[in-house]
Coordinates of C-alpha atoms and ligand atoms in Angstrom, one line a residue:
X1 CA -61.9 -19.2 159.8
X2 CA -62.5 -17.4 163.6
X3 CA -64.2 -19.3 165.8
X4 CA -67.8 -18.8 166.4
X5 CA -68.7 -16.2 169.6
X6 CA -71.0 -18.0 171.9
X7 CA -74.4 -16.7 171.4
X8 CA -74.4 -17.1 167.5
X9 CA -75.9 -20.2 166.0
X10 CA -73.9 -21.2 163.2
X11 CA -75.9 -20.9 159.7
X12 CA -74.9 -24.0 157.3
X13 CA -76.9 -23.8 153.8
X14 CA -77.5 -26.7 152.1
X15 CA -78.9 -24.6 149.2
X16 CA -76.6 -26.2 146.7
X17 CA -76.9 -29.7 148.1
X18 CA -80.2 -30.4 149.5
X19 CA -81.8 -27.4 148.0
X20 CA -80.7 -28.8 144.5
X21 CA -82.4 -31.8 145.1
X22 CA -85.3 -30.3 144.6
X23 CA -87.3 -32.0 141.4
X24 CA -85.6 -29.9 138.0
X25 CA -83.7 -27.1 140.0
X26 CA -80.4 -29.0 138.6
X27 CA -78.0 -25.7 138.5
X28 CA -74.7 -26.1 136.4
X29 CA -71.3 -25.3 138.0
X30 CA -71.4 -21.6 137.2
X31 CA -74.6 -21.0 138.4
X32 CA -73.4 -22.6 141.7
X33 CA -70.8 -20.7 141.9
X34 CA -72.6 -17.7 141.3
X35 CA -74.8 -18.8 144.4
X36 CA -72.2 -20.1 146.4
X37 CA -70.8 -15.9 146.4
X38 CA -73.5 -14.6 147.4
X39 CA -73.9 -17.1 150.5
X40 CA -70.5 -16.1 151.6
X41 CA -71.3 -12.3 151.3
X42 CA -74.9 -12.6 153.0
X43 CA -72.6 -13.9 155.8
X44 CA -73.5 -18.2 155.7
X45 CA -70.5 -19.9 158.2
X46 CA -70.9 -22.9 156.1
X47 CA -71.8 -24.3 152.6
X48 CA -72.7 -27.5 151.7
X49 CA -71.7 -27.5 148.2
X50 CA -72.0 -30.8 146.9
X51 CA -71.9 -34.5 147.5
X52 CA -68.2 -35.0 145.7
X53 CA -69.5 -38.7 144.6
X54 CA -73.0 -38.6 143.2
X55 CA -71.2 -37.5 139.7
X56 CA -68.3 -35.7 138.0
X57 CA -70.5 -32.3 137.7
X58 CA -70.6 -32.4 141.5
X59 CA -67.6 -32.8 142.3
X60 CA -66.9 -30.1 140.0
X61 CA -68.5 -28.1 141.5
X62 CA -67.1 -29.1 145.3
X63 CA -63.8 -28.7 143.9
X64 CA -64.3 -25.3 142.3
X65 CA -66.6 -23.6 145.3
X66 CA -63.6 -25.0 147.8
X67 CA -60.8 -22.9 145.5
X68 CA -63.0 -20.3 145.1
X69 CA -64.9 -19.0 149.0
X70 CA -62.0 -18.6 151.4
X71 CA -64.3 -17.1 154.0
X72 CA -66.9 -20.2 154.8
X73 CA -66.2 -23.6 155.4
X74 CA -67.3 -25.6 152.6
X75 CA -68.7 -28.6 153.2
X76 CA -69.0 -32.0 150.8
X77 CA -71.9 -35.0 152.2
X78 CA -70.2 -38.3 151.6
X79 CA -72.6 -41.8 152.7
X80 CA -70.4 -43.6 155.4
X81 CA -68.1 -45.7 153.0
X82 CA -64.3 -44.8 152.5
X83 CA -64.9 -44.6 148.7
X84 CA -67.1 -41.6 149.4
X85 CA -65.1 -40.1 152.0
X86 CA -61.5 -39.9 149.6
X87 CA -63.7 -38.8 146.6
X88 CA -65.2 -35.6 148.6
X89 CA -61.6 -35.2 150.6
X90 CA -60.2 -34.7 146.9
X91 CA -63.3 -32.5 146.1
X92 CA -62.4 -30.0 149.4
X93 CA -58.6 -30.5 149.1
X94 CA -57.8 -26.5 148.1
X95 CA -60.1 -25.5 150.8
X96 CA -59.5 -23.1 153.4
X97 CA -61.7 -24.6 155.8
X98 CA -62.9 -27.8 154.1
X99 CA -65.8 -30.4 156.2
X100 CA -66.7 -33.6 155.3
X101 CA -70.2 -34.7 155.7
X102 CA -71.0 -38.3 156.9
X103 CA -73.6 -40.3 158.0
X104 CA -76.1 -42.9 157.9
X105 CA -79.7 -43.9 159.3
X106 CA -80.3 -44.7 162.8
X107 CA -84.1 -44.9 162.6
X108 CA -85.0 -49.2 162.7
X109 CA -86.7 -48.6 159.1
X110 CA -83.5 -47.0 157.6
X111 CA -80.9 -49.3 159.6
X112 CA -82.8 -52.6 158.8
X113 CA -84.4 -52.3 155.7
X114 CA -82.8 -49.7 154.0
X115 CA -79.0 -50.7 155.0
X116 CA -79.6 -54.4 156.1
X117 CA -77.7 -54.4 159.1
X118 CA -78.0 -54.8 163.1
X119 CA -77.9 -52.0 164.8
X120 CA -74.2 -52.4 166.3
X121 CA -73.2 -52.7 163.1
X122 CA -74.6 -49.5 161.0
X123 CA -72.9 -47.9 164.8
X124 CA -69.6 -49.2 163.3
X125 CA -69.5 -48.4 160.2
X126 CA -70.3 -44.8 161.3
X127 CA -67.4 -44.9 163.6
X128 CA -65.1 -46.2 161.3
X129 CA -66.2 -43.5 158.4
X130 CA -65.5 -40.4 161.1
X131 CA -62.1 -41.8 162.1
X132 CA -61.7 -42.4 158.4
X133 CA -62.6 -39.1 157.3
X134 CA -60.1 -37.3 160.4
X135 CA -57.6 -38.8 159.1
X136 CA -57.9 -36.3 155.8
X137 CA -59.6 -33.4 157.3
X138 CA -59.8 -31.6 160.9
X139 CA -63.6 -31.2 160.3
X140 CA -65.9 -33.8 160.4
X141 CA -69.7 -33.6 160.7
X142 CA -71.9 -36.7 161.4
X143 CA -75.5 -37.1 160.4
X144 CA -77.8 -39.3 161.9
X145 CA -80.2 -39.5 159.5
X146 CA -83.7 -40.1 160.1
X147 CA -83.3 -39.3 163.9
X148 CA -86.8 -37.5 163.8
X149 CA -87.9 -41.2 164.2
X150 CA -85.1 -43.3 166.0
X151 CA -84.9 -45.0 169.4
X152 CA -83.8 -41.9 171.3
X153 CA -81.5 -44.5 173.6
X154 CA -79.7 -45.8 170.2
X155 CA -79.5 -42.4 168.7
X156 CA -77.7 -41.9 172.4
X157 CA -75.0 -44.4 171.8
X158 CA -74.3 -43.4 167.8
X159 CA -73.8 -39.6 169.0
X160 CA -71.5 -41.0 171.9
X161 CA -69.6 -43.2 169.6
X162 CA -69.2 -41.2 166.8
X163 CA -68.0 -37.8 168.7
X164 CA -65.6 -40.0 171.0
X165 CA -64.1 -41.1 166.9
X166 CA -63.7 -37.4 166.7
X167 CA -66.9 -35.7 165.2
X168 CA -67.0 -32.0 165.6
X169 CA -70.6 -31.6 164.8
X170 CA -73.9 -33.8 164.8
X171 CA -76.3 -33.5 162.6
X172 CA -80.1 -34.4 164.0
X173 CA -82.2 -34.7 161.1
X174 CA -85.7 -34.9 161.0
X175 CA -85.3 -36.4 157.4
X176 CA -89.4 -37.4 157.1
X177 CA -90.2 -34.3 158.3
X178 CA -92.3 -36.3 160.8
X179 CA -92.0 -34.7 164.1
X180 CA -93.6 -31.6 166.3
X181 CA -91.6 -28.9 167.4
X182 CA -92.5 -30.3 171.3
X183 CA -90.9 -34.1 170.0
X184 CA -88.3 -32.4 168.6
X185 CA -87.0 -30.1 171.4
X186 CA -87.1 -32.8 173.6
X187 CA -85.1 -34.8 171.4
X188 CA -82.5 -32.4 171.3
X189 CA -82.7 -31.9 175.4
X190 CA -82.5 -35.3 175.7
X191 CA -79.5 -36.0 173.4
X192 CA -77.8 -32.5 176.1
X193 CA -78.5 -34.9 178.9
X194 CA -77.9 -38.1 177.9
X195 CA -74.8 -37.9 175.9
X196 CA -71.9 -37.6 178.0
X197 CA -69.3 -36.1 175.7
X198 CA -71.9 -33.9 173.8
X199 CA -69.4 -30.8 175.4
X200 CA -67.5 -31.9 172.6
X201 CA -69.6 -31.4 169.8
X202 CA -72.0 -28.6 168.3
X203 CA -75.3 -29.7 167.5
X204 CA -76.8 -28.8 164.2
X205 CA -80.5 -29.8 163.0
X206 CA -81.7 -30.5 159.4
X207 CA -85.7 -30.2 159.6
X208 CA -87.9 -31.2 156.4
X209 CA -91.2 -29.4 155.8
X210 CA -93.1 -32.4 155.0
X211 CA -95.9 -31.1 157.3
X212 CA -94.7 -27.5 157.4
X213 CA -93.3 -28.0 161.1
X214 CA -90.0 -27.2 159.7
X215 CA -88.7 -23.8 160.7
X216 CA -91.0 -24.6 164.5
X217 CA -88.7 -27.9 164.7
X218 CA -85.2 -26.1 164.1
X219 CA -86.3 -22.6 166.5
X220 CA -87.4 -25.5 169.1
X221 CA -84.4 -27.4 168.9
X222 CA -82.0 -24.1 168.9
X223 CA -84.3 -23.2 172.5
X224 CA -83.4 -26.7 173.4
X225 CA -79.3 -26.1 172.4
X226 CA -79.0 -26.8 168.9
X227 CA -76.0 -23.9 167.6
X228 CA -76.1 -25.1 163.9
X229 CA -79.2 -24.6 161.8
X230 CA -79.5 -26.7 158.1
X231 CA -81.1 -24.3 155.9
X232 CA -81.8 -23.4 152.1
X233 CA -83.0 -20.3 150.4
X234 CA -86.8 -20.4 149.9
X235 CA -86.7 -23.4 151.8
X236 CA -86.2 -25.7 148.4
X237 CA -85.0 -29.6 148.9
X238 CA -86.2 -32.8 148.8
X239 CA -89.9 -33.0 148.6
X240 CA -91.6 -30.2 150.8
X241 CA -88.5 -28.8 151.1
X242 CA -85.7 -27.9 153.8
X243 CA -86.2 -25.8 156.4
X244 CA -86.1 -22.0 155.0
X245 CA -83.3 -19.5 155.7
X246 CA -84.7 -16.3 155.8
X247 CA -87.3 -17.8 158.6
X248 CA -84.9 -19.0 160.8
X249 CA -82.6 -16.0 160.9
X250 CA -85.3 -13.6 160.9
X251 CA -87.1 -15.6 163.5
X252 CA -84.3 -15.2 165.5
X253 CA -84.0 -11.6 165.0
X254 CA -86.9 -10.4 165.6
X255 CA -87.6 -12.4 168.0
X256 CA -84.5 -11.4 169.9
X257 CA -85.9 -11.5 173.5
X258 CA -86.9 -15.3 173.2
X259 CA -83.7 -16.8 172.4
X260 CA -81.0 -13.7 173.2
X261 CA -78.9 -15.4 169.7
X262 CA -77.7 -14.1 166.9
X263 CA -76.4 -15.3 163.5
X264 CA -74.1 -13.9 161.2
X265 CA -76.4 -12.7 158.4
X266 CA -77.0 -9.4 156.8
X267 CA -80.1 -9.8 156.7
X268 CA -80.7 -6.8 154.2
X269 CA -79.6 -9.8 151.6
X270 CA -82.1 -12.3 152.1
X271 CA -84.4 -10.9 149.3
X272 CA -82.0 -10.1 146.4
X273 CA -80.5 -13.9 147.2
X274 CA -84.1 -15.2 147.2
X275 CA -84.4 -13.7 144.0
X276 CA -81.4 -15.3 142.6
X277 CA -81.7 -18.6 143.8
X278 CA -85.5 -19.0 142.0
X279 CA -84.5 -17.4 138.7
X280 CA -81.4 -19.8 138.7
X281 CA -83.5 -23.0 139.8
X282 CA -86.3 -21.9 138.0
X283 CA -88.6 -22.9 141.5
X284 CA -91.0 -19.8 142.0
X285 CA -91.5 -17.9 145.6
X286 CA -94.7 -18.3 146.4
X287 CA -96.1 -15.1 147.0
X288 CA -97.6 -15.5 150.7
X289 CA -94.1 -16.9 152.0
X290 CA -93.3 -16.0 155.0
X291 CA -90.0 -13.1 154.3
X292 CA -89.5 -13.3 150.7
X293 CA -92.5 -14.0 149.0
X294 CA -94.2 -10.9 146.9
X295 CA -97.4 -10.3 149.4
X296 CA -95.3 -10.7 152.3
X297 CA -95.3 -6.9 153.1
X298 CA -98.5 -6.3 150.9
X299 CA -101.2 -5.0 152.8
X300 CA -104.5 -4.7 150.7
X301 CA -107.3 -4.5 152.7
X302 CA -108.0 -0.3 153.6
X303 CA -108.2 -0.9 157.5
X304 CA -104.5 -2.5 157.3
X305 CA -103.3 0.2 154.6
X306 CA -104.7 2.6 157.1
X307 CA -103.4 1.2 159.9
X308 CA -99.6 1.1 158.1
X309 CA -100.0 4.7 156.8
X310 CA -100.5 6.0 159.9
X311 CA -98.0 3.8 162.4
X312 CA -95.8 1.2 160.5
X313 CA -96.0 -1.3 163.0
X314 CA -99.5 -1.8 163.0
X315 CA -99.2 -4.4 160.9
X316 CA -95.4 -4.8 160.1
X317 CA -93.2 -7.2 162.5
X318 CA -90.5 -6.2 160.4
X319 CA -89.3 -3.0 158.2
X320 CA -88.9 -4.6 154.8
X321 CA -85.7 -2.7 154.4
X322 CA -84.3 -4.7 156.8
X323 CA -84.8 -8.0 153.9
X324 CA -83.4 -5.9 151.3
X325 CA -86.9 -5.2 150.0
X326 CA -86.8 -2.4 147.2
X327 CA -88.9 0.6 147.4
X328 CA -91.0 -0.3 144.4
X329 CA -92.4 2.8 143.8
X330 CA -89.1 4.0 141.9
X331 CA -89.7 3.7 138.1
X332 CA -88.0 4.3 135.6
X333 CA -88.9 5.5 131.8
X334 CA -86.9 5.5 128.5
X335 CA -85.8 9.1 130.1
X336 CA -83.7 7.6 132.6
X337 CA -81.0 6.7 130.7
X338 CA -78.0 5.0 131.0
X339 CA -77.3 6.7 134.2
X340 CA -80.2 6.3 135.6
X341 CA -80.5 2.7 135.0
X342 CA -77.3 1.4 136.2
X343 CA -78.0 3.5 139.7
X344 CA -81.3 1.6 140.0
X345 CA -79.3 -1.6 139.1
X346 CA -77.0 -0.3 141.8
X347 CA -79.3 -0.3 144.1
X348 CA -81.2 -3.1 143.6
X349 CA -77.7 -5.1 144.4
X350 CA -77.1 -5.9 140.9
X351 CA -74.1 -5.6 139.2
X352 CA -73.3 -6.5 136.0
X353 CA -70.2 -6.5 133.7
X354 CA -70.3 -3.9 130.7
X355 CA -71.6 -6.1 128.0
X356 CA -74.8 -7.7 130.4
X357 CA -75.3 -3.7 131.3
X358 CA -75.6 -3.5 127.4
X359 CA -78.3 -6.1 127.2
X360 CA -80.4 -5.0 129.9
X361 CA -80.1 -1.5 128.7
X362 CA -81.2 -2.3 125.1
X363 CA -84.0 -5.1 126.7
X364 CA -85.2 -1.6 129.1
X365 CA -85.6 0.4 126.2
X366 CA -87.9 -2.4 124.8
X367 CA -90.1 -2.6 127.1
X368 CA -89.9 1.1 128.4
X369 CA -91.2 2.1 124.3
X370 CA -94.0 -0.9 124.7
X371 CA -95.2 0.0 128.6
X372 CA -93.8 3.4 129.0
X373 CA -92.7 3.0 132.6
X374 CA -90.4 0.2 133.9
X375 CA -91.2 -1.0 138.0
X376 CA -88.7 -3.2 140.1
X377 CA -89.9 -5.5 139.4
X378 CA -90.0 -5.2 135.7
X379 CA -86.7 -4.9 136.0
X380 CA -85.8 -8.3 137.9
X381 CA -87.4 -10.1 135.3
X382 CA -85.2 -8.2 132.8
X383 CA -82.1 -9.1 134.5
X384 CA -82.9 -12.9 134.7
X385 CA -83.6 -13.0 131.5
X386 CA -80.4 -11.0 129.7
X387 CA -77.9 -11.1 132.4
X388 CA -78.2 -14.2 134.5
X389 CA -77.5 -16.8 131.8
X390 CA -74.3 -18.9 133.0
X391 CA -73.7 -21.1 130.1
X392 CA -72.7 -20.2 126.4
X393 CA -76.1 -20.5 124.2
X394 CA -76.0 -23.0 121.2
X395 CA -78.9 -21.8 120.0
X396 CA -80.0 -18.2 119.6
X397 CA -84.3 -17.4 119.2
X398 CA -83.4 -14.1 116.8
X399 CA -86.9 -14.5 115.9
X400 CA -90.2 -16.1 116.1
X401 CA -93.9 -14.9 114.6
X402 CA -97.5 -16.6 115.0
X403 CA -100.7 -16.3 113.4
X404 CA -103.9 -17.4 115.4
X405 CA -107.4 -16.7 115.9
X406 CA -110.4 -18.8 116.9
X407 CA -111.3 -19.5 113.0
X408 CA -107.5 -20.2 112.2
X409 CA -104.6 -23.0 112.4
X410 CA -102.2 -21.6 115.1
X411 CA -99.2 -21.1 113.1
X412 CA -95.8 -20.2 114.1
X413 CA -92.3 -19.3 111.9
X414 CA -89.1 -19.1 113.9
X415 CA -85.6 -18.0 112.9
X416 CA -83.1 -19.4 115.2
X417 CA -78.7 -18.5 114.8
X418 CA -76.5 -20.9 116.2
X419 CA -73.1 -20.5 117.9
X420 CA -71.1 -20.5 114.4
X421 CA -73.9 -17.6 113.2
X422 CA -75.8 -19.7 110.8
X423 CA -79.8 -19.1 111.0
X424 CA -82.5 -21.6 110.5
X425 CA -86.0 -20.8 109.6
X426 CA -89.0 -23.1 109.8
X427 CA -92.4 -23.3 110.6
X428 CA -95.2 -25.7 112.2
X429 CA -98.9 -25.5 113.4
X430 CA -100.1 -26.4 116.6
X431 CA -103.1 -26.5 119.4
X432 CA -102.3 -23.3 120.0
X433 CA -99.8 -20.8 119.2
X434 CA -97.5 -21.7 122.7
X435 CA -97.8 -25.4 120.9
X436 CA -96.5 -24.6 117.1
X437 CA -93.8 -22.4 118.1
X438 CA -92.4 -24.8 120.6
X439 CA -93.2 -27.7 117.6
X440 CA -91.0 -25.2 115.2
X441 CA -88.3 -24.8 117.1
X442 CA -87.9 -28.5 117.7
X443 CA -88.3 -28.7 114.0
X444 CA -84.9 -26.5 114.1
X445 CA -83.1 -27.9 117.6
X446 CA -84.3 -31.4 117.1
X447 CA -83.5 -31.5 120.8
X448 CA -85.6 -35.1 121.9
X449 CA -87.2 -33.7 125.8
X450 CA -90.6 -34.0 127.6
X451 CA -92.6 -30.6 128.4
X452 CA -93.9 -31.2 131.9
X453 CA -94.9 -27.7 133.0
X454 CA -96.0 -24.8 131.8
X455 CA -96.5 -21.7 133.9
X456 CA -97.1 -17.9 133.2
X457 CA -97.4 -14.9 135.6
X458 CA -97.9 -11.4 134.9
X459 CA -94.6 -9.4 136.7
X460 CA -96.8 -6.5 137.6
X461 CA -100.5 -5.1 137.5
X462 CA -102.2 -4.1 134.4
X463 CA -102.4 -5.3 130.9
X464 CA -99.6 -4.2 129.8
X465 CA -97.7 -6.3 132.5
X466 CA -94.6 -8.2 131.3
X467 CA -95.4 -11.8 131.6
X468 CA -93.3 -14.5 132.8
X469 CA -92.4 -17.8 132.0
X470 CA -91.6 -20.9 133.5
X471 CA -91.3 -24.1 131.7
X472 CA -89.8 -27.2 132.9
X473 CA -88.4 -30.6 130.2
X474 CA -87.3 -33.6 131.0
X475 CA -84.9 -35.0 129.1
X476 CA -82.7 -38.4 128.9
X477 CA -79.2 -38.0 129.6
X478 CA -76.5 -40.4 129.7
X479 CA -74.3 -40.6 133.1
X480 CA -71.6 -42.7 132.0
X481 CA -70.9 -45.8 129.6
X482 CA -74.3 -47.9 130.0
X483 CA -76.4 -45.4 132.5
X484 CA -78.6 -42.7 131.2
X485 CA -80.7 -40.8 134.1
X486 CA -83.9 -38.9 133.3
X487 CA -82.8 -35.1 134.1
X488 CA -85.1 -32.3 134.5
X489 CA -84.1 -28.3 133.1
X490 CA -86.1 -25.1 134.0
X491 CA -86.5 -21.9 131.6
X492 CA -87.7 -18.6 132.1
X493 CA -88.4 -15.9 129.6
X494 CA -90.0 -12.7 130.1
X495 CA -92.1 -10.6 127.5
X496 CA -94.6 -8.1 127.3
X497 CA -95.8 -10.6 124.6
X498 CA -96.9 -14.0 126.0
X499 CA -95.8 -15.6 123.4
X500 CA -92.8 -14.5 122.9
X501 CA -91.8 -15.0 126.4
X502 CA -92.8 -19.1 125.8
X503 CA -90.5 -19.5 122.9
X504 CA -87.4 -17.8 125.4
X505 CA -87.9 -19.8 128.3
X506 CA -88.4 -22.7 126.3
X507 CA -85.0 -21.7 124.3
X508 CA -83.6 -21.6 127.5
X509 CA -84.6 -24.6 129.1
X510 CA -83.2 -26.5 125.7
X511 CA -80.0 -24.5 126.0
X512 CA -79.2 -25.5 129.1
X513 CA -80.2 -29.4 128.3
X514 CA -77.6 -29.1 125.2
X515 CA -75.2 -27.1 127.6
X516 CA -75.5 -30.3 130.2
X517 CA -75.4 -33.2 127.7
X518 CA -72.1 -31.5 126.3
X519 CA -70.8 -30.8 129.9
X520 CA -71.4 -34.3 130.9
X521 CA -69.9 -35.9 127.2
X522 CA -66.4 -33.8 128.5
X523 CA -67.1 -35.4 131.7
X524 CA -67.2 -38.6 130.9
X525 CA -64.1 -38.5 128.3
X526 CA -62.2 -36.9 131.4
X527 CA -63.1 -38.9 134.5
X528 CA -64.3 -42.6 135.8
X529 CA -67.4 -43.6 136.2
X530 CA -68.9 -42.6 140.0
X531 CA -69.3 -45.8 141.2
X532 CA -72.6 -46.8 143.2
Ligands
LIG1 O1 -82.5 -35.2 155.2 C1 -81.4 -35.7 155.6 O2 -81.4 -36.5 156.5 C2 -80.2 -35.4 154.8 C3 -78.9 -35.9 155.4 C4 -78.1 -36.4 154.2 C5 -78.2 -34.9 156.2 O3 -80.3 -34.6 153.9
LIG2 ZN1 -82.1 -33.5 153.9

């Protein structure tokens, strides 16, 4: 890996760690590595793909990401133990520039009542994990978790301790997402003046958005000399989410002036990786956020329009090209053909192997007969559905029918193939026709899970739009011999037919269940138990 330039802050996503923590965006290994890609083209300096020990699918995918991306260092989070720290070496060991990730609180709620110790001796144990984890890699990155709310004068002495045992980065969190961008800058200036080897050590910061101060924290803390930002596309994590990506690095370049930085992303990527990471997670954009979101460069009011028509600038801070926003007045028609679908998919960054090119083409047709033209953003939902599916289906919806009406039973029949080409056919009634056809097809699957959300969007203006959506199960899984852990899968399905689009993204939410409790059955035959 060349070293960083001075003047670049170093861009480390936690997308695939942090981001997946987020509640049912659980990707499998495929789908991570899909991501994982993507980051390294976009330009990311580090990935944080996993933590090696929380289970076998993790390390997984650790082990598989670190083969795989010679051009990042990829990163695995370890707690500060020495169990931890060998389990996530192992994980990184066919990396080109592998990292392990340690830490532990130094806030007096984490350090006394989470880990039961004094404070000298949670400063030891970090100390001894470091040196621990030198001894197997070059890289080592501390986290001081919780320092959002620690004594600044303890948080002093860890940093100290900890880069003198040979840490190459620290890692500020604001974990609670508790603190102002003013706290938190001064934090960081304080830690620059009152750690004496900090010359020794880059500073990174990993802000949550619990009260939506997190992209403010991490600019203030880079003005303050922070060189490593902890972001995640969309901004997904724990809770209210990490500290968003395409903020940061389009803070920074627009606002070039202020902080005279840049980072290493092509920035022309953000959106068409935004894209990804929500279909694949199955966590929406929301459509007023800030970069990526679907109004962020809508102007509907006529003075704005106006205003934009005549002089770009009147209301744009930045170009959308410059996010990789496509023109979405381009559409297409059944008349494009072949050709002129695969140069739109060309464009649009997509590009898919002969046989997905097939589906989308004959999924295009479809909807080009039902809606006549086909918009962008048709199209993205078209590609989710028939070429972004990184698991072999058991289960196949070849067909499903309703009858409803406000004086009739809601009724739905469904013919389902599975992966040895045998159909099923069955039937049920319901509240309402979403309701029997999901009650038929578990009368088929007999796959035991929870629906806990249900949401459906139109893709684009009128009525005949293409409708989206997204459903969410929770399921029990077991994690090895006497543990089962509640897990949550997402679906999305896309139809000009409501209906229709339910039964797919509920097909593919239980496809990826079956695809997880057979992943994890190998796993468990294969490998120990992770211990705890
Ligand atoms: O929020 C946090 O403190 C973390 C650490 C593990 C880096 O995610
Ligand atoms: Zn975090």
């Amino acid at each position: 890996m060349e070293s960083i330039p001075n003047g670049r802050v170093i861009v480390f996503d936690t997308t695939l760690r942090d981001g997946e923590q987020s509640p049912g965006a659980a990707l499998n290994v495929s789908e991570k590595i899909e991501i994982a890609h993507l980051l390294q083209e976009m330009g990311v300096d580090v990935i944080e793909a996993g933590f090696p020990i929380s289970s076998p699918g993790d390390f997984r995918a650790v082990q598989r990401i670190s083969r795989e991306i010679r051009g990042c260092v990829v990163c695995g989070l370890t707690r500060a133990n020495k169990q931890d720290i060998e389990v996530a070496a192992d994980a990184l060991r066919d990396a080109a520039h592998p990292r392990i990730h340690t830490g532990l609180g130094v806030s007096d709620v984490h350090v006394f009542h989470k880990l039961r110790l004094t404070r000298d001796e949670a400063l030891a144990r970090g100390v001894e994990a470091v040196r621990h984890a030198r001894r197997l890699v070059a890289d080592v990155e501390y986290f001081a978790e919780d320092a959002g709310r620690a004594e600044p004068a303890y948080l002093y002495r860890v940093l100290e301790a900890v880069i003198a045992a040979g840490a190459t980065v620290v890692n500020i969190p604001d974990t609670t997402g508790y603190t102002t961008p003013a706290e938190f800058g001064a934090l960081i200036r304080g830690i620059v003046a009152n750690v004496p080897n900090i010359d020794r050590a880059t500073i990174s910061v990993h802000c949550h958005n619990d009260l939506g101060m997190a992209t403010a924290n991490t600019l203030a803390a880079v003005t303050n000399g922070a060189r490593q930002v902890e972001v995640t596309v969309n901004g997904i994590g724990e809770r209210a989410g990490n500290t968003s990506l395409e903020e940061v690095v389009m803070a920074l370049r627009t606002r070039r002036s202020l902080w005279g930085l840049e980072t290493g992303i092509d920035t022309r990527r953000l959106y068409p990786v935004s894209r990804l990471v929500s279909q694949l997670t199955g966590i929406p954009v929301q459509p007023n956020k800030a970069i990526v979101g679907a109004n962020a460069f809508a102007h509907s009011s006529g003075i704005h329009q106006d205003g934009v028509l005549k002089e770009r600038t009147t209301y744009e801070i930045i170009d959308p090209r410059d996010v990789g926003i496509p023109d979405s007045e381009i559409i297409l028609s059944a008349r494009s053909g072949r050709a002129g679908l695969r140069h739109r998919l060309v464009e649009l960054g997509y590009t898919l192997a002969e046989d997905q090119f097939e589906k989308v083409y004959r999924r295009f047709l479809d909807v080009a007969d039902k809606k006549k033209t086909v918009d962008t953003r048709d199209l993205e939902a078209i590609v989710a559905d028939e070429a972004q599916v990184f698991f072999d289906e058991a289960y196949h919806l070849e067909h499903v029918q309703v009858a409803c009406g406000d004086h009739s039973i809601p009724t739905a029949t469904v013919r389902i193939r599975d992966a040895a080409g045998r159909s099923y056919c069955d039937a049920d009634h319901g509240a309402g026709p979403v309701d029997a056809v999901y009650r038929a097809i578990n009368r088929v699957i007999g796959e035991p899970n929870q629906l806990i959300e249900f949401s459906i969007q139109a893709v684009t203006e009128g009525i005949d739009a293409v409708g989206r959506v997204t459903v969410r199960i929770q399921a029990e899984q077991a994690v090895h011999e006497n543990g089962v852990a509640r897990r949550v899968f997402s679906g999305r399905g896309s139809d000009t037919d409501i209906v229709v689009a339910s039964a797919k993204a509920y097909m593919f939410a239980l496809n990826r269940l079956i695809a997880a409790r057979r992943e994890a059955a190998v796993q468990r035959a294969e490998e120990p138990a992770p211990v705890e």
